[in-house]
Amino acid sequence: MNSRTSFFTVVGALALAGVLIAALRHMETGAPLLPGAETEVWLVEARVDFRAQGGPVNVSLSLPEADAGYSAFNEQSASAGYGYAVVEQGDDRRAEWTRRQASGAQTLYFSAQFVAQPPEAVTPGQPSAPPRAVSVFWNDAQSTAAQNLLDRARQTSAGPRSLVRELVKSLNVQPLDQNAALLLGQAEDRAGLLVRLLNEEGIPAREVMGLYLRDARRRQPLASLVDVYLDDRWVLHNPVTGVPGMPADFLLWHRAGASLLDVAGGRNSRVSFSMLRQSVPVQQLAYTTNSDSAFARIGLHSLPIEEQSMFRMLLLLPLGAAVVVFMRVLVGVRTAGTFMPILISLAFLQTSLLPGLVSFVSVVAIGLMMRAYLSRLNLLLVARIATLIVLVIFVITALSVIGYQLGYSTGMVITFFPMIIIAWTIERMSILWEEEGAREVLIQGSGSLFVAIVAYLLMHHPLLEHLSFNFPELNLILLAAILAMGQYTGYKLTELYRFRALLDD
Amino acid sequence: MTSPAFIRPSQLRQRGMLGMNRRNIDYIGRYNQRRLYPLVDDKLKTKLLAQEYGVPTPQLRFVVREQHEIHEYRARIQEMEQFVLKPAKGSGGKGILVVNGRDGENFVKSSGAVLTMADLERHMSNTLAGLYSLSGVPDVVIAEDLIAFDDGFAGYSYEGVPDIRIIVFRGYPVMAMLRLATHASDGKANLHQGAVGVGLGMDTGRCLFAVQDGQRCDSHPDTGKPLNTLQIDNWQELLVLASRCYEMTGLGYMGTDLVLDARQGPQLLELNARPGLAIQVANDRGLLPRLRKIEAMRERRQVSAQDRVAFAMEAFA
């Protein structure tokens, strides 16, 4: 039993190390143990890609202004070999990168943290001089269509404010009237068209761009809104709904000034955004520049934001793995595929529980029906699985389209499920069905779903989510628990049921 | 007769029941070397090994290894009356196709279902592609003679060959059960598919206890034949056969699946490096006391299979 003692010493040491490191980190950096005592901070990273042409390069990116709805701090740029400065011209703030010579693919990063401003701070200051509507160029057909559209909007509205609403409505109503259809067909986007129509009408308007803040999104484009000058103030409008005012969770990135991105000396330029919701304690926010601590330097927060969102997911995996071990070793739940439940629960994390559950069950059910037909076709196994993969993709596409038409965006959700795994699950389930009957399929299927749901509920818990990312060393405790469970030689819970016949006598 | 839904862990411990976790760690993990697994996971290897050691197994007819070979065996299959097609790496009885007789060009399964040559070819194709093998690796098809089962079993099995599972621990047979196919198990002798498990006394091969689906049963559910009079002929010979598999494979904890052929006597069907626990329910007693008794034995010299069987028949009576 000596090896057993040393085994449990190691397990205990691991767990203790996890607790100690977490305690040290807490004392050293003040990282909070509870997710509650914090404010929400968005870490946003803009990534500019372009292809330099060998000569001098000058890149200028518009930055959020004071009235962006969020205030920025910790602005940083990562761009090897480039000179970098933030330039302010009146209302317009821009990040500028310069370099004497560059060629080939270039990537520049700008990142900043954003805290929501109180609503009263958001109202933009009055412009020093009232803006003027700019003149718009239309071709003949567009001009007639625009005039018709504006005439109609004018008749059904009482002033500029309602005119905006009526214009948006006329571009939305189904079926589109032919004027709207013509203009929409030739315009780059809806916001741009609205801006042109309003300027044509003599109402100053401009297109502004911003970012819908959603956790752990990568490579997002900016969304366009319409800024309309009404009653001596700029008022934002959603070009699709026509609703005035700033949308919720919206970071206004580019409002005044000329362009979002200028690149001189490069081609194919593109800007995309990644974002991550962080929880930062109120006091830490005040001393954002504190950290010389080793924890801060080697912590996950020092990684680029794209990797951070990935690690947030990855660090939840040990929790899922521990749940699977617990369920299989101590409880004795039978699942289809050992770690398949974790994959399902990861998908649930992206989709939220109910829609994910519904889509998963329906895809597998439809797949089983298709598989029943496939078994009559006398196909080789590999070809049959491949067929199933293609069919599963069709099913998911169909469900997404139908779901979208019915007004649920949940249809899209299933695309996160690993396709090949779904196909294999269906194949295994159908074999199970033929060989051991529907009952075994139900047992293993619901076993997998049960474990996945338990794993999801734990991984989704705000406290555990917070701890696993901010205190990654706590995963050592999970590791210790998994190791300890790996040595469990007692009975499983299900065996108490399985061996019940022994009680008869 | 309705048993309560759960049994307490202390009651299980008192009865010496071996649980899945303990089996995996203390017995399979400790006594079965990983490198030996292929010998039993691949039935073709087991068969060839058995021939080498003179352990009787059902006659091998042919082996199909590649998809394109399937057609070449069409003529051979056509001339066979009764045969079994099985995947070499199948587990839990998956993919075993038993042809009991012929109906002109077609083949009749033990359940009475009729299969065409195309059905057989698809089955073989699936097997080769790895449909029934552990973790889906490519496999080969083994065709072998069907066991003509002993008349002594008449009325005890429905649509299938009864087989005898004997757990062999370090060469000593420790527990045995007879598995009887039922209508519910589709001619297969797997307990979790509804077959009847009959615990056998180690000394005589007589019925001790019987279960179906985890519940006690006293007679065969399909034929109604009472089980308590059941006794296996050639019992000692069977145990010796099982015991010799230890020398053959070197696996310390294994399940041996044997059948009694009417003409050839005891035959080895297959070996299992991870034998199930249901045998304890069929015997109404746990494996642990017997396993511990053998673990406690200090004897280092080689003991012959006959002596090990003699010991087991006395110690586990």
PDB file of N, CA, C and O in Angstrom, chain A residues 156-205:
ATOM      1  N   THR A 156     -46.554  61.144 -45.894  1.00  0.00           N
ATOM      2  CA  THR A 156     -47.026  60.399 -44.725  1.00  0.00           C
ATOM      3  C   THR A 156     -46.307  60.809 -43.449  1.00  0.00           C
ATOM      4  O   THR A 156     -46.418  60.130 -42.443  1.00  0.00           O
ATOM      5  N   SER A 157     -45.546  61.901 -43.493  1.00  0.00           N
ATOM      6  CA  SER A 157     -44.822  62.293 -42.294  1.00  0.00           C
ATOM      7  C   SER A 157     -45.107  63.746 -41.936  1.00  0.00           C
ATOM      8  O   SER A 157     -45.592  64.518 -42.763  1.00  0.00           O
ATOM      9  N   ALA A 158     -44.774  64.089 -40.695  1.00  0.00           N
ATOM     10  CA  ALA A 158     -45.091  65.426 -40.205  1.00  0.00           C
ATOM     11  C   ALA A 158     -43.857  66.301 -40.066  1.00  0.00           C
ATOM     12  O   ALA A 158     -43.944  67.507 -39.920  1.00  0.00           O
ATOM     13  N   GLY A 159     -42.705  65.734 -40.065  1.00  0.00           N
ATOM     14  CA  GLY A 159     -41.485  66.527 -39.913  1.00  0.00           C
ATOM     15  C   GLY A 159     -40.292  65.652 -40.189  1.00  0.00           C
ATOM     16  O   GLY A 159     -40.460  64.467 -40.516  1.00  0.00           O
ATOM     17  N   PRO A 160     -39.097  66.167 -40.023  1.00  0.00           N
ATOM     18  CA  PRO A 160     -37.889  65.383 -40.328  1.00  0.00           C
ATOM     19  C   PRO A 160     -37.841  64.083 -39.543  1.00  0.00           C
ATOM     20  O   PRO A 160     -37.486  63.041 -40.061  1.00  0.00           O
ATOM     21  N   ARG A 161     -38.246  64.166 -38.283  1.00  0.00           N
ATOM     22  CA  ARG A 161     -38.180  62.996 -37.413  1.00  0.00           C
ATOM     23  C   ARG A 161     -39.010  61.837 -37.959  1.00  0.00           C
ATOM     24  O   ARG A 161     -38.526  60.718 -38.111  1.00  0.00           O
ATOM     25  N   SER A 162     -40.266  62.152 -38.294  1.00  0.00           N
ATOM     26  CA  SER A 162     -41.106  61.072 -38.800  1.00  0.00           C
ATOM     27  C   SER A 162     -40.729  60.716 -40.231  1.00  0.00           C
ATOM     28  O   SER A 162     -40.972  59.595 -40.682  1.00  0.00           O
ATOM     29  N   LEU A 163     -40.128  61.675 -40.949  1.00  0.00           N
ATOM     30  CA  LEU A 163     -39.691  61.372 -42.304  1.00  0.00           C
ATOM     31  C   LEU A 163     -38.651  60.249 -42.294  1.00  0.00           C
ATOM     32  O   LEU A 163     -38.708  59.332 -43.109  1.00  0.00           O
ATOM     33  N   VAL A 164     -37.739  60.346 -41.341  1.00  0.00           N
ATOM     34  CA  VAL A 164     -36.728  59.292 -41.224  1.00  0.00           C
ATOM     35  C   VAL A 164     -37.416  57.943 -41.033  1.00  0.00           C
ATOM     36  O   VAL A 164     -37.112  56.952 -41.694  1.00  0.00           O
ATOM     37  N   ARG A 165     -38.389  57.938 -40.130  1.00  0.00           N
ATOM     38  CA  ARG A 165     -39.081  56.688 -39.826  1.00  0.00           C
ATOM     39  C   ARG A 165     -39.782  56.144 -41.073  1.00  0.00           C
ATOM     40  O   ARG A 165     -39.704  54.962 -41.390  1.00  0.00           O
ATOM     41  N   GLU A 166     -40.455  57.047 -41.792  1.00  0.00           N
ATOM     42  CA  GLU A 166     -41.192  56.603 -42.973  1.00  0.00           C
ATOM     43  C   GLU A 166     -40.251  56.083 -44.058  1.00  0.00           C
ATOM     44  O   GLU A 166     -40.568  55.124 -44.753  1.00  0.00           O
ATOM     45  N   LEU A 167     -39.089  56.745 -44.186  1.00  0.00           N
ATOM     46  CA  LEU A 167     -38.128  56.291 -45.196  1.00  0.00           C
ATOM     47  C   LEU A 167     -37.638  54.876 -44.877  1.00  0.00           C
ATOM     48  O   LEU A 167     -37.589  54.012 -45.746  1.00  0.00           O
ATOM     49  N   VAL A 168     -37.303  54.667 -43.598  1.00  0.00           N
ATOM     50  CA  VAL A 168     -36.836  53.336 -43.203  1.00  0.00           C
ATOM     51  C   VAL A 168     -37.919  52.309 -43.489  1.00  0.00           C
ATOM     52  O   VAL A 168     -37.666  51.233 -44.031  1.00  0.00           O
ATOM     53  N   LYS A 169     -39.154  52.707 -43.170  1.00  0.00           N
ATOM     54  CA  LYS A 169     -40.266  51.774 -43.369  1.00  0.00           C
ATOM     55  C   LYS A 169     -40.397  51.423 -44.854  1.00  0.00           C
ATOM     56  O   LYS A 169     -40.586  50.267 -45.219  1.00  0.00           O
ATOM     57  N   SER A 170     -40.267  52.435 -45.714  1.00  0.00           N
ATOM     58  CA  SER A 170     -40.466  52.168 -47.132  1.00  0.00           C
ATOM     59  C   SER A 170     -39.363  51.268 -47.697  1.00  0.00           C
ATOM     60  O   SER A 170     -39.567  50.604 -48.700  1.00  0.00           O
ATOM     61  N   LEU A 171     -38.208  51.270 -47.033  1.00  0.00           N
ATOM     62  CA  LEU A 171     -37.159  50.371 -47.517  1.00  0.00           C
ATOM     63  C   LEU A 171     -37.312  48.968 -46.947  1.00  0.00           C
ATOM     64  O   LEU A 171     -36.612  48.044 -47.339  1.00  0.00           O
ATOM     65  N   ASN A 172     -38.222  48.840 -45.995  1.00  0.00           N
ATOM     66  CA  ASN A 172     -38.376  47.555 -45.313  1.00  0.00           C
ATOM     67  C   ASN A 172     -39.599  46.782 -45.742  1.00  0.00           C
ATOM     68  O   ASN A 172     -39.607  45.569 -45.740  1.00  0.00           O
ATOM     69  N   VAL A 173     -40.678  47.524 -46.096  1.00  0.00           N
ATOM     70  CA  VAL A 173     -41.972  46.882 -46.253  1.00  0.00           C
ATOM     71  C   VAL A 173     -41.917  45.847 -47.374  1.00  0.00           C
ATOM     72  O   VAL A 173     -41.276  46.046 -48.403  1.00  0.00           O
ATOM     73  N   GLN A 174     -42.550  44.725 -47.117  1.00  0.00           N
ATOM     74  CA  GLN A 174     -42.568  43.652 -48.125  1.00  0.00           C
ATOM     75  C   GLN A 174     -43.959  43.565 -48.726  1.00  0.00           C
ATOM     76  O   GLN A 174     -44.940  43.634 -47.984  1.00  0.00           O
ATOM     77  N   PRO A 175     -44.140  43.417 -50.012  1.00  0.00           N
ATOM     78  CA  PRO A 175     -43.059  43.427 -51.000  1.00  0.00           C
ATOM     79  C   PRO A 175     -42.523  44.835 -51.218  1.00  0.00           C
ATOM     80  O   PRO A 175     -43.276  45.797 -51.100  1.00  0.00           O
ATOM     81  N   LEU A 176     -41.256  44.934 -51.548  1.00  0.00           N
ATOM     82  CA  LEU A 176     -40.636  46.234 -51.778  1.00  0.00           C
ATOM     83  C   LEU A 176     -41.297  46.922 -52.962  1.00  0.00           C
ATOM     84  O   LEU A 176     -41.595  46.286 -53.969  1.00  0.00           O
ATOM     85  N   ASP A 177     -41.504  48.210 -52.819  1.00  0.00           N
ATOM     86  CA  ASP A 177     -42.011  48.875 -54.020  1.00  0.00           C
ATOM     87  C   ASP A 177     -40.834  49.048 -54.965  1.00  0.00           C
ATOM     88  O   ASP A 177     -39.673  48.934 -54.579  1.00  0.00           O
ATOM     89  N   GLN A 178     -41.138  49.270 -56.261  1.00  0.00           N
ATOM     90  CA  GLN A 178     -40.062  49.138 -57.245  1.00  0.00           C
ATOM     91  C   GLN A 178     -38.993  50.208 -57.074  1.00  0.00           C
ATOM     92  O   GLN A 178     -37.827  49.974 -57.354  1.00  0.00           O
ATOM     93  N   ASN A 179     -39.382  51.384 -56.601  1.00  0.00           N
ATOM     94  CA  ASN A 179     -38.383  52.419 -56.383  1.00  0.00           C
ATOM     95  C   ASN A 179     -37.369  51.991 -55.335  1.00  0.00           C
ATOM     96  O   ASN A 179     -36.162  52.104 -55.526  1.00  0.00           O
ATOM     97  N   ALA A 180     -37.903  51.500 -54.216  1.00  0.00           N
ATOM     98  CA  ALA A 180     -37.027  51.061 -53.133  1.00  0.00           C
ATOM     99  C   ALA A 180     -36.133  49.924 -53.598  1.00  0.00           C
ATOM    100  O   ALA A 180     -34.938  49.904 -53.313  1.00  0.00           O
ATOM    101  N   ALA A 181     -36.742  48.993 -54.352  1.00  0.00           N
ATOM    102  CA  ALA A 181     -35.976  47.841 -54.813  1.00  0.00           C
ATOM    103  C   ALA A 181     -34.823  48.290 -55.696  1.00  0.00           C
ATOM    104  O   ALA A 181     -33.691  47.801 -55.577  1.00  0.00           O
ATOM    105  N   LEU A 182     -35.105  49.254 -56.587  1.00  0.00           N
ATOM    106  CA  LEU A 182     -34.065  49.739 -57.489  1.00  0.00           C
ATOM    107  C   LEU A 182     -32.918  50.377 -56.708  1.00  0.00           C
ATOM    108  O   LEU A 182     -31.749  50.069 -56.911  1.00  0.00           O
ATOM    109  N   LEU A 183     -33.285  51.227 -55.754  1.00  0.00           N
ATOM    110  CA  LEU A 183     -32.244  51.929 -55.000  1.00  0.00           C
ATOM    111  C   LEU A 183     -31.429  50.971 -54.146  1.00  0.00           C
ATOM    112  O   LEU A 183     -30.206  51.036 -54.099  1.00  0.00           O
ATOM    113  N   LEU A 184     -32.153  50.058 -53.463  1.00  0.00           N
ATOM    114  CA  LEU A 184     -31.455  49.102 -52.601  1.00  0.00           C
ATOM    115  C   LEU A 184     -30.525  48.229 -53.428  1.00  0.00           C
ATOM    116  O   LEU A 184     -29.421  47.894 -53.001  1.00  0.00           O
ATOM    117  N   GLY A 185     -30.985  47.869 -54.621  1.00  0.00           N
ATOM    118  CA  GLY A 185     -30.195  46.988 -55.457  1.00  0.00           C
ATOM    119  C   GLY A 185     -28.893  47.641 -55.874  1.00  0.00           C
ATOM    120  O   GLY A 185     -27.885  46.966 -56.067  1.00  0.00           O
ATOM    121  N   GLN A 186     -28.908  48.994 -56.040  1.00  0.00           N
ATOM    122  CA  GLN A 186     -27.711  49.656 -56.540  1.00  0.00           C
ATOM    123  C   GLN A 186     -26.865  50.258 -55.416  1.00  0.00           C
ATOM    124  O   GLN A 186     -25.755  50.723 -55.663  1.00  0.00           O
ATOM    125  N   ALA A 187     -27.418  50.267 -54.192  1.00  0.00           N
ATOM    126  CA  ALA A 187     -26.668  50.893 -53.108  1.00  0.00           C
ATOM    127  C   ALA A 187     -25.721  49.879 -52.480  1.00  0.00           C
ATOM    128  O   ALA A 187     -25.952  48.680 -52.560  1.00  0.00           O
ATOM    129  N   GLU A 188     -24.646  50.381 -51.868  1.00  0.00           N
ATOM    130  CA  GLU A 188     -23.712  49.474 -51.216  1.00  0.00           C
ATOM    131  C   GLU A 188     -24.326  48.871 -49.973  1.00  0.00           C
ATOM    132  O   GLU A 188     -24.224  47.688 -49.730  1.00  0.00           O
ATOM    133  N   ASP A 189     -24.957  49.701 -49.189  1.00  0.00           N
ATOM    134  CA  ASP A 189     -25.664  49.160 -48.039  1.00  0.00           C
ATOM    135  C   ASP A 189     -26.841  50.069 -47.684  1.00  0.00           C
ATOM    136  O   ASP A 189     -26.982  51.172 -48.189  1.00  0.00           O
ATOM    137  N   ARG A 190     -27.680  49.589 -46.835  1.00  0.00           N
ATOM    138  CA  ARG A 190     -28.903  50.267 -46.461  1.00  0.00           C
ATOM    139  C   ARG A 190     -28.624  51.607 -45.777  1.00  0.00           C
ATOM    140  O   ARG A 190     -29.253  52.615 -46.080  1.00  0.00           O
ATOM    141  N   ALA A 191     -27.611  51.602 -44.885  1.00  0.00           N
ATOM    142  CA  ALA A 191     -27.300  52.833 -44.164  1.00  0.00           C
ATOM    143  C   ALA A 191     -26.844  53.919 -45.136  1.00  0.00           C
ATOM    144  O   ALA A 191     -27.264  55.077 -45.067  1.00  0.00           O
ATOM    145  N   GLY A 192     -25.966  53.508 -46.090  1.00  0.00           N
ATOM    146  CA  GLY A 192     -25.456  54.468 -47.055  1.00  0.00           C
ATOM    147  C   GLY A 192     -26.586  55.064 -47.875  1.00  0.00           C
ATOM    148  O   GLY A 192     -26.634  56.277 -48.134  1.00  0.00           O
ATOM    149  N   LEU A 193     -27.535  54.219 -48.273  1.00  0.00           N
ATOM    150  CA  LEU A 193     -28.658  54.694 -49.076  1.00  0.00           C
ATOM    151  C   LEU A 193     -29.511  55.682 -48.285  1.00  0.00           C
ATOM    152  O   LEU A 193     -29.909  56.743 -48.802  1.00  0.00           O
ATOM    153  N   LEU A 194     -29.764  55.348 -47.019  1.00  0.00           N
ATOM    154  CA  LEU A 194     -30.567  56.252 -46.181  1.00  0.00           C
ATOM    155  C   LEU A 194     -29.896  57.616 -46.060  1.00  0.00           C
ATOM    156  O   LEU A 194     -30.544  58.663 -46.142  1.00  0.00           O
ATOM    157  N   VAL A 195     -28.572  57.603 -45.876  1.00  0.00           N
ATOM    158  CA  VAL A 195     -27.821  58.847 -45.738  1.00  0.00           C
ATOM    159  C   VAL A 195     -27.990  59.693 -46.995  1.00  0.00           C
ATOM    160  O   VAL A 195     -28.252  60.889 -46.948  1.00  0.00           O
ATOM    161  N   ARG A 196     -27.881  59.032 -48.152  1.00  0.00           N
ATOM    162  CA  ARG A 196     -28.016  59.774 -49.407  1.00  0.00           C
ATOM    163  C   ARG A 196     -29.428  60.339 -49.572  1.00  0.00           C
ATOM    164  O   ARG A 196     -29.616  61.493 -49.969  1.00  0.00           O
ATOM    165  N   LEU A 197     -30.406  59.526 -49.229  1.00  0.00           N
ATOM    166  CA  LEU A 197     -31.799  59.999 -49.374  1.00  0.00           C
ATOM    167  C   LEU A 197     -32.052  61.206 -48.470  1.00  0.00           C
ATOM    168  O   LEU A 197     -32.669  62.194 -48.883  1.00  0.00           O
ATOM    169  N   LEU A 198     -31.558  61.123 -47.221  1.00  0.00           N
ATOM    170  CA  LEU A 198     -31.802  62.215 -46.276  1.00  0.00           C
ATOM    171  C   LEU A 198     -31.102  63.484 -46.728  1.00  0.00           C
ATOM    172  O   LEU A 198     -31.653  64.584 -46.664  1.00  0.00           O
ATOM    173  N   ASN A 199     -29.871  63.357 -47.198  1.00  0.00           N
ATOM    174  CA  ASN A 199     -29.152  64.518 -47.682  1.00  0.00           C
ATOM    175  C   ASN A 199     -29.864  65.124 -48.887  1.00  0.00           C
ATOM    176  O   ASN A 199     -29.938  66.337 -49.048  1.00  0.00           O
ATOM    177  N   GLU A 200     -30.396  64.243 -49.744  1.00  0.00           N
ATOM    178  CA  GLU A 200     -31.156  64.706 -50.905  1.00  0.00           C
ATOM    179  C   GLU A 200     -32.329  65.560 -50.448  1.00  0.00           C
ATOM    180  O   GLU A 200     -32.678  66.560 -51.048  1.00  0.00           O
ATOM    181  N   GLU A 201     -32.937  65.145 -49.327  1.00  0.00           N
ATOM    182  CA  GLU A 201     -34.084  65.838 -48.792  1.00  0.00           C
ATOM    183  C   GLU A 201     -33.671  67.123 -48.068  1.00  0.00           C
ATOM    184  O   GLU A 201     -34.504  67.916 -47.670  1.00  0.00           O
ATOM    185  N   GLY A 202     -32.368  67.297 -47.870  1.00  0.00           N
ATOM    186  CA  GLY A 202     -31.907  68.501 -47.203  1.00  0.00           C
ATOM    187  C   GLY A 202     -31.714  68.311 -45.711  1.00  0.00           C
ATOM    188  O   GLY A 202     -31.511  69.264 -44.971  1.00  0.00           O
ATOM    189  N   ILE A 203     -31.819  67.092 -45.254  1.00  0.00           N
ATOM    190  CA  ILE A 203     -31.570  66.815 -43.837  1.00  0.00           C
ATOM    191  C   ILE A 203     -30.136  66.311 -43.709  1.00  0.00           C
ATOM    192  O   ILE A 203     -29.797  65.294 -44.322  1.00  0.00           O
ATOM    193  N   PRO A 204     -29.281  66.993 -42.932  1.00  0.00           N
ATOM    194  CA  PRO A 204     -27.897  66.513 -42.808  1.00  0.00           C
ATOM    195  C   PRO A 204     -27.893  65.118 -42.179  1.00  0.00           C
ATOM    196  O   PRO A 204     -28.578  64.885 -41.180  1.00  0.00           O
ATOM    197  N   ALA A 205     -27.157  64.212 -42.795  1.00  0.00           N
ATOM    198  CA  ALA A 205     -27.067  62.857 -42.259  1.00  0.00           C
ATOM    199  C   ALA A 205     -25.725  62.290 -42.653  1.00  0.00           C
ATOM    200  O   ALA A 205     -25.109  62.728 -43.624  1.00  0.00           O
TER     201      ALA A 205
END
